Coordinates of C-alpha atoms and ligand atoms in Angstrom, one line a residue:
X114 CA -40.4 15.6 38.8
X115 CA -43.0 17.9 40.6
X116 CA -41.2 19.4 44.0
X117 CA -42.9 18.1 46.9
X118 CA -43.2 21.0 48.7
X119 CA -43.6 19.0 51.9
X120 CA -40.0 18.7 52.2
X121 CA -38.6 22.4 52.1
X122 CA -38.3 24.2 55.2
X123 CA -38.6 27.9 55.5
X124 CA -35.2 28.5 54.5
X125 CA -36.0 25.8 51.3
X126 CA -38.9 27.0 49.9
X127 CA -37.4 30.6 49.8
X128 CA -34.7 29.3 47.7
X129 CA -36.6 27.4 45.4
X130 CA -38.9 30.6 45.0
X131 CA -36.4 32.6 44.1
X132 CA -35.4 30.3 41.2
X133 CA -38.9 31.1 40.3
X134 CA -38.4 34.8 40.6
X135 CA -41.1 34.9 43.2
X136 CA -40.4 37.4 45.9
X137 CA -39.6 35.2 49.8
X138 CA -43.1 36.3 51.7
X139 CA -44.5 34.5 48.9
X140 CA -42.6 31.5 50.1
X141 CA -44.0 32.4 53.5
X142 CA -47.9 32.6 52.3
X143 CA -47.5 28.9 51.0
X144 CA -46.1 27.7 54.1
X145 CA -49.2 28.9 56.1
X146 CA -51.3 27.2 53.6
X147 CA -49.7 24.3 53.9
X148 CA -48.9 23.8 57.4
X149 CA -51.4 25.8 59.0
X150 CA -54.7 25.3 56.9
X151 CA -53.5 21.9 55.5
X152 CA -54.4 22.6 52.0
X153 CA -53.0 20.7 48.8
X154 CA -54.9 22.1 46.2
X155 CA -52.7 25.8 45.0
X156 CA -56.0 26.8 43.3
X157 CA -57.8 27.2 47.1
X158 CA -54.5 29.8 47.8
X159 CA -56.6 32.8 47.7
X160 CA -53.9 35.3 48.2
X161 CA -51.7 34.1 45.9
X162 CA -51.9 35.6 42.5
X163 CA -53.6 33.3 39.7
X164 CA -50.3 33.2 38.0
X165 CA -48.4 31.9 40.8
X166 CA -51.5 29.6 41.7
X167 CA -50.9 28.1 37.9
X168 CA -46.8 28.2 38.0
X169 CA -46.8 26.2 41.3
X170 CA -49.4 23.7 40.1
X171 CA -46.9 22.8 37.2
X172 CA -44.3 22.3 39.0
X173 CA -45.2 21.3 42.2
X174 CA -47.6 19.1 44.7
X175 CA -48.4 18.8 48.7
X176 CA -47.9 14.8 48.3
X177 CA -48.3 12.8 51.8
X178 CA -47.5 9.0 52.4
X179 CA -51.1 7.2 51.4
X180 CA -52.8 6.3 54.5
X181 CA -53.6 2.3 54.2
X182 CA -54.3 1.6 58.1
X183 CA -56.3 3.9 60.9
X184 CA -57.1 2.0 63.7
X185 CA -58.4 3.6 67.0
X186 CA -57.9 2.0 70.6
X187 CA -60.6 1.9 73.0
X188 CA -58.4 4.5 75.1
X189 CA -58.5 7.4 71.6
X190 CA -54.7 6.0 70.8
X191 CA -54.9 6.1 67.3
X192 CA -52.4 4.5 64.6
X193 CA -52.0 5.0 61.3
X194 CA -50.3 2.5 58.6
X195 CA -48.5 5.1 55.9
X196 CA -47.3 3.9 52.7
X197 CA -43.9 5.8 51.7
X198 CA -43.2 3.3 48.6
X199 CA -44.0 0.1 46.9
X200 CA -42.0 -1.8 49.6
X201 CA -42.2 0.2 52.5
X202 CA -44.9 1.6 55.4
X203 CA -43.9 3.4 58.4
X204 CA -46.3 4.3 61.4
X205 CA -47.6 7.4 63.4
X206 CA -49.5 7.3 66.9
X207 CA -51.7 10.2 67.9
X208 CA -52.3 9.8 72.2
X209 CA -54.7 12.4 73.0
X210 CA -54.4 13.2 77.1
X211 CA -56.5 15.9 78.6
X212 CA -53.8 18.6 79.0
X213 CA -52.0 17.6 75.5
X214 CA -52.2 15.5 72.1
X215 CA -49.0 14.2 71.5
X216 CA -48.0 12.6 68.1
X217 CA -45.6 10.1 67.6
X218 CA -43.8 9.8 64.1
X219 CA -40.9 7.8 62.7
X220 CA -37.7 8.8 61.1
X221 CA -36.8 5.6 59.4
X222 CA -38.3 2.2 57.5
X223 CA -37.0 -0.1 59.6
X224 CA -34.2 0.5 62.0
X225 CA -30.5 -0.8 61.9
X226 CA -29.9 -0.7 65.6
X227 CA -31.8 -4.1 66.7
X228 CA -32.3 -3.9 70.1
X229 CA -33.1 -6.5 71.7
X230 CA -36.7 -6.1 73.1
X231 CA -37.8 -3.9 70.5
X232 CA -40.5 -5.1 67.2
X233 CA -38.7 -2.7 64.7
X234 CA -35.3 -3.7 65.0
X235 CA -36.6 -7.4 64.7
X236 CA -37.4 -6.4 61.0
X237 CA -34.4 -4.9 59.7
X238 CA -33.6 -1.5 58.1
X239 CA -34.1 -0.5 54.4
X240 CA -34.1 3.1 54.2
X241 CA -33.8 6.7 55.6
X242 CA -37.1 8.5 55.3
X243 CA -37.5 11.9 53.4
X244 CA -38.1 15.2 55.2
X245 CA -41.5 14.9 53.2
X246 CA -42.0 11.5 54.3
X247 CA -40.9 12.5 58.2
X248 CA -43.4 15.9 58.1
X249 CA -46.2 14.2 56.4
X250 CA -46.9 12.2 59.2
X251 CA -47.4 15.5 61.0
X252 CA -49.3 17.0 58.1
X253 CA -51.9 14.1 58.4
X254 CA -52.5 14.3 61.3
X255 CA -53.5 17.3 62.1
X256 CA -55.8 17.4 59.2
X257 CA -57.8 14.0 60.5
X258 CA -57.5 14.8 64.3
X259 CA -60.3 17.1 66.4
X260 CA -57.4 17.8 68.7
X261 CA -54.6 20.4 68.5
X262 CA -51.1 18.3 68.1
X263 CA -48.9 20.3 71.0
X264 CA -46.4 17.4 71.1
X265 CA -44.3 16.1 68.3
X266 CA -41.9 13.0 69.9
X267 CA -39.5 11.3 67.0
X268 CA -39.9 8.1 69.1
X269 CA -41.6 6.1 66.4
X270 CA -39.9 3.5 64.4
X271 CA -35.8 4.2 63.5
X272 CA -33.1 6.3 64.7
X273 CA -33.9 9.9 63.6
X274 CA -29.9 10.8 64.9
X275 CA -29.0 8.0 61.9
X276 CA -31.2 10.4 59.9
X277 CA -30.1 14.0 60.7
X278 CA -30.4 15.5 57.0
X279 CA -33.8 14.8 56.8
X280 CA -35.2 14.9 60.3
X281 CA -33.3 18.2 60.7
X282 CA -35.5 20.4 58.2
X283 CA -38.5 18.2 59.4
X284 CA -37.5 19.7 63.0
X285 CA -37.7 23.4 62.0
X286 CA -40.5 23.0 59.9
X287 CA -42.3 22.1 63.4
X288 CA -40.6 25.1 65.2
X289 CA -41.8 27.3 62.4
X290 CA -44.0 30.0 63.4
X291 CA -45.6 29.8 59.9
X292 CA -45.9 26.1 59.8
X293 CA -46.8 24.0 62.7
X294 CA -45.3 27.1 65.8
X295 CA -44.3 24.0 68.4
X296 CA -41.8 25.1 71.2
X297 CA -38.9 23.4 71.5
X298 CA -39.6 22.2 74.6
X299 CA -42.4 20.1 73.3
X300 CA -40.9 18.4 70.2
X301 CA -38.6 15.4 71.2
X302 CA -35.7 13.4 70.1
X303 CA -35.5 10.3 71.1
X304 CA -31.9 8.3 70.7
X305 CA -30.3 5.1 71.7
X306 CA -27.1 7.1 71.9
X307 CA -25.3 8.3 68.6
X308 CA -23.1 10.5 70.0
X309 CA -22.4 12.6 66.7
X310 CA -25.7 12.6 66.1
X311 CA -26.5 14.1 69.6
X312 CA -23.7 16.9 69.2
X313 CA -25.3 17.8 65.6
X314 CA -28.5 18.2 67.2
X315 CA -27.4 20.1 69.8
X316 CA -25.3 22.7 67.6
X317 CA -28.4 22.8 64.7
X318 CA -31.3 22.1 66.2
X319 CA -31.5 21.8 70.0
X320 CA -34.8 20.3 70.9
X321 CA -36.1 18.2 73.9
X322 CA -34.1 15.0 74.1
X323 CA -34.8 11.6 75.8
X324 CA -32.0 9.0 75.5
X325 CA -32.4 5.5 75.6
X326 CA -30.6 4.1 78.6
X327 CA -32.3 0.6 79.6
X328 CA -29.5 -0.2 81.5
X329 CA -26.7 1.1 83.8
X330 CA -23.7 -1.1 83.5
X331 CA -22.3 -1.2 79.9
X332 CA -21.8 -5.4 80.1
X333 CA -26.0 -5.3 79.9
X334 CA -26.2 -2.5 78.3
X335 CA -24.0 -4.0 75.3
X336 CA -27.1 -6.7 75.0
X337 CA -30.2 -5.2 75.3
X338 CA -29.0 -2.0 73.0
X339 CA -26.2 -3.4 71.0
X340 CA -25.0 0.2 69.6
X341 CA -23.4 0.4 73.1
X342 CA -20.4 -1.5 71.8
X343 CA -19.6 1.6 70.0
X344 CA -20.9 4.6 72.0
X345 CA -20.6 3.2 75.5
X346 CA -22.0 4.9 78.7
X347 CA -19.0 7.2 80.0
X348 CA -19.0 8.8 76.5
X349 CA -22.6 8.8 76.1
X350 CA -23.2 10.3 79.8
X351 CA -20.4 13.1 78.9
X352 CA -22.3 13.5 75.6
X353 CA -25.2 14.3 77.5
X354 CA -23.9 17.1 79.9
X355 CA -22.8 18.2 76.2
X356 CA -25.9 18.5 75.0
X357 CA -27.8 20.1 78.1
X358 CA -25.3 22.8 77.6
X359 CA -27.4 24.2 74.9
X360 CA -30.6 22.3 75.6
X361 CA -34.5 23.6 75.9
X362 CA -34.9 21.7 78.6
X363 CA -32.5 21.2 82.2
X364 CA -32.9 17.9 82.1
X365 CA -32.4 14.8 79.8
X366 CA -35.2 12.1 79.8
X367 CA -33.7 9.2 80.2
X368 CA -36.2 5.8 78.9
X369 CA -35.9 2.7 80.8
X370 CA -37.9 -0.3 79.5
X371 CA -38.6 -2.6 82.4
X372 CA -37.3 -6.1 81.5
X373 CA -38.4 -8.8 84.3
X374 CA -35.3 -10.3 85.8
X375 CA -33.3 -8.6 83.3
X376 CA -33.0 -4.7 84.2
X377 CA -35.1 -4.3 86.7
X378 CA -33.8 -5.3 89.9
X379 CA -32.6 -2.8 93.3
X380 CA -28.7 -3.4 92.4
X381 CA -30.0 -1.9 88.7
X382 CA -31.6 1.2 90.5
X383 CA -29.3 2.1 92.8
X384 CA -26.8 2.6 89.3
X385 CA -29.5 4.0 88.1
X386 CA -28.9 6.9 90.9
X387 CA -25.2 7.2 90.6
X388 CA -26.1 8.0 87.1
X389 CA -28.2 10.6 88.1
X390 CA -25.9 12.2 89.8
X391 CA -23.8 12.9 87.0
X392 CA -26.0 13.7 84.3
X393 CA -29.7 15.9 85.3
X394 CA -32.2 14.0 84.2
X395 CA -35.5 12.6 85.2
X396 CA -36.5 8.7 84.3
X397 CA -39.3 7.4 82.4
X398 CA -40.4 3.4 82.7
X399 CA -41.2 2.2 80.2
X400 CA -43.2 -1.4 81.0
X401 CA -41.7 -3.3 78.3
X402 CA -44.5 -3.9 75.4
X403 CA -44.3 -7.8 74.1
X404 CA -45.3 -8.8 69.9
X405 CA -44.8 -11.8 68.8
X406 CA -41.6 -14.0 69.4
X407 CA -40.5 -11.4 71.9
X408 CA -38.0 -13.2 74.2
X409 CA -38.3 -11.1 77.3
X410 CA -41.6 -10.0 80.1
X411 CA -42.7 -7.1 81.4
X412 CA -41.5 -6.5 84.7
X413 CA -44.8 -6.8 87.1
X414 CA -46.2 -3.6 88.7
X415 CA -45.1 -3.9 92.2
X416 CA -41.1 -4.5 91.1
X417 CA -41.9 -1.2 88.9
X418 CA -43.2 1.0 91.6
X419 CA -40.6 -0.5 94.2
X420 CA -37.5 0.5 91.4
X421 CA -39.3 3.9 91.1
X422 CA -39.3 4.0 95.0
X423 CA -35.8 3.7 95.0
X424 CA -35.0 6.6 92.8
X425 CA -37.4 8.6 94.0
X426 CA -36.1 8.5 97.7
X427 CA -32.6 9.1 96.0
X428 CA -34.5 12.5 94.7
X429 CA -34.9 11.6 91.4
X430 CA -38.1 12.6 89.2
X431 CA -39.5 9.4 87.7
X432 CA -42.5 8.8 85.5
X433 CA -43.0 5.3 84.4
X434 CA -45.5 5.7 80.7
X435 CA -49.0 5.0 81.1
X436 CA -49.2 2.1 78.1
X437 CA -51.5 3.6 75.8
X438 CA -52.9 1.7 72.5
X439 CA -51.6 -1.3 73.4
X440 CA -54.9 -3.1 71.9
X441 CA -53.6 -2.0 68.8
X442 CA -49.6 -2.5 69.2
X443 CA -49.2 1.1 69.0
X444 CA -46.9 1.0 72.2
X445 CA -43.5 1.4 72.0
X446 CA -41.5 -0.8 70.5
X447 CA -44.6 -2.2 68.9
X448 CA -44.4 -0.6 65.6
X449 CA -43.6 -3.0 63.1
X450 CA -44.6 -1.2 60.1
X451 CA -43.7 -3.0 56.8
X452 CA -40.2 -3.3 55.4
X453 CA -40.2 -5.0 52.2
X454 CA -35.9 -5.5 52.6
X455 CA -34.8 -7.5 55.1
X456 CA -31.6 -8.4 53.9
X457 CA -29.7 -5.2 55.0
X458 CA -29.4 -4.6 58.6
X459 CA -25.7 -6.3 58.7
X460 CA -24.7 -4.0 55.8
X461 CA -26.0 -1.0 57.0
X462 CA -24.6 -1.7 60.7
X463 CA -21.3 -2.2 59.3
X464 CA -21.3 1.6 58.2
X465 CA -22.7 3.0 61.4
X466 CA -19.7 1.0 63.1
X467 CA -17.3 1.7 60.2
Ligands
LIG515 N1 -34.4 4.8 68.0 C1 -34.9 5.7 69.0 C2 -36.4 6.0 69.0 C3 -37.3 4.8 68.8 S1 -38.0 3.8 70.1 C4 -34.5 5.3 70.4 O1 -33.9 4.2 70.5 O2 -34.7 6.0 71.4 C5 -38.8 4.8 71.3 C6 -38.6 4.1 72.7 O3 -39.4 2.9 72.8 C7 -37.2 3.8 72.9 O4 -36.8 4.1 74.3 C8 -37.2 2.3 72.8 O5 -36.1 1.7 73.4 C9 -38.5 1.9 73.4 N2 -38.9 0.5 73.1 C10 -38.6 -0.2 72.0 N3 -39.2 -1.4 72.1 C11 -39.9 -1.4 73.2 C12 -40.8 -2.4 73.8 N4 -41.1 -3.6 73.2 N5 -41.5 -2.1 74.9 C13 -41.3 -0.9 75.5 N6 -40.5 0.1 75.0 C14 -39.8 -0.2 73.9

């Protein structure tokens, strides 16, 4: 089989090189092309010697997921429906704002954690994506967008931390000067809290992190984010100052997805301060995003600003997310993708927990 050359990082492609006996800035030239100009076709590598255009063409290919949806909001959110296999499509969200254009790409088909209020968990989990599959997503998209990509958030559907061996060389490949040059400031991991996961991350690959919270007591926390059970707040919080210590950024982001009558009352925000007091973070609200046969409502815009009040006159940053492409359930939690195996989530979550 042809190496996919989508899925080597820096360190990667030099290896596999040198099993070619070509020389490592060799490796470096085809990572510009790649990354940087896009380009699939070895034969358009116009600094690469015609031998090494012909070797790599034999045994290798630039091979993306095939794009089978692109669908633009009226408000430039645009979502794209990638097929990684016969059974399985994954999707990527591109919000262009006028100071950045950030893209949103998933780790996983499907996602074992099944959180309560969110579409993916809804349709089970059937398999890790590759590091090909993961920086395809980016690959695309900056071929078929006007506008520079300066954000990269893993906040699409799965857990990239359930993921690490492929999302890790996906992450470098977007630090890479000679691939895609993104500080690390502005590529971010989002979790629901696996604590290994986060210490990996933090000793490998430290990048922005936001942290799924949704709520600050663990008895509601254990429903709406049922991985809670097993990583529950005290150690995730302590898990967090881990992580700053070697962090991009003095801060974690920590998502809260605003429930009606669920998590969003004063008693909730006023936790949501002690929290804060403990771990440096800022909050981001997230007005929860229905699809079909969701059981739960978005909390209305007056009990959101009056829960932001509240932790804002505690002295607490708080952004609550503009909901973007929502005519096209490309807000969170909206990405359903297609995941041919539904059977198994209860397999799969009995080796997370295991
Ligand atoms: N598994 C990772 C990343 C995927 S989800 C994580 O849990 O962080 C990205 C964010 O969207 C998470 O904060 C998730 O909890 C949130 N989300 C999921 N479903 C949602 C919904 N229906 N409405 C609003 N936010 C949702």
């Amino acid at each position: 089989m042809k190496a996919n050359l989508l899925g080597y990082d820096a360190r990667g492609l030099a290896s596999l090189f040198a099993g070619m006996d070509e020389k490592p800035f060799r490796a470096r030239q085809v990572l510009r092309w790649v990354h940087q100009s896009g380009e699939a076709d070895f034969s358009r590598m116009s600094d690469l010697a015609k031998g090494l255009r012909e070797k790599l063409a034999a045994a290798a290919g630039v091979d993306a997921p095939a794009i089978v949806g692109d669908t633009l909001a009226g408000d430039g959110t645009r979502k794209w429906l990638l097929k990684v296999d016969g059974a399985n499509a994954v999707e990527a969200v591109f919000i262009p704002e006028a100071s950045r254009g950030t893209l949103c790409i998933s780790s996983q088909a499907g996602c074992v954690l099944d959180c309560a209020f969110c579409s993916t968990g809804k349709q089970g989990f059937n398999r890790n994506l590759s590091t090909a599959e993961i920086v395809g997503q980016l690959w695309l998209a900056n071929r078929l967008v006007e506008e520079r990509i300066s954000n990269v958030v893993m906040m699409g559907m799965g857990e990239p931390l359930l993921n690490l061996d492929n999302v890790l060389p996906a992450l470098r490949l977007m630090l890479d000067d000679n691939a895609y040059g993104l500080s690390r400031r502005r590529v971010t991991v989002s979790t629901a809290g696996v604590i290994p996961g986060m210490d990996r991350l933090r000793d490998e690959c430290p990048v922005a992190l936001a942290v799924s919270l949704h709520a600050p007591t663990d008895a509601l926390r254990d429903r709406l984010v049922p991985l809670n059970r097993r990583y529950p707040l005290r150690e995730l919080l302590a898990a967090c100052n881990r992580y700053l210590q070697k962090a991009p950024r003095d801060f974690i982001t920590f998502e809260y997805v605003m429930l009606e009558d669920v998590n969003d009352g004063e008693a909730e925000a006023r936790e949501l301060a002690r929290i804060a007091s403990r771990v440096r973070c800022k909050y981001n609200l997230i007005p929860f995003n229905p699809f079909p046969r969701s059981e739960f409502r978005r909390s209305p815009p007056e009990r959101i600003r009056r829960f932001a009040e509240i932790l804002q006159r505690a002295g607490i940053t708080v952004t609550t997310r503009k909901t973007r492409g929502d005519d096209i359930a490309a807000a969170c939690g909206q990405l359903a993708g297609d995941v041919a195996d539904r059977t198994r989530r209860s397999l799969r979550l009995k080796e997370v927990h295991a």
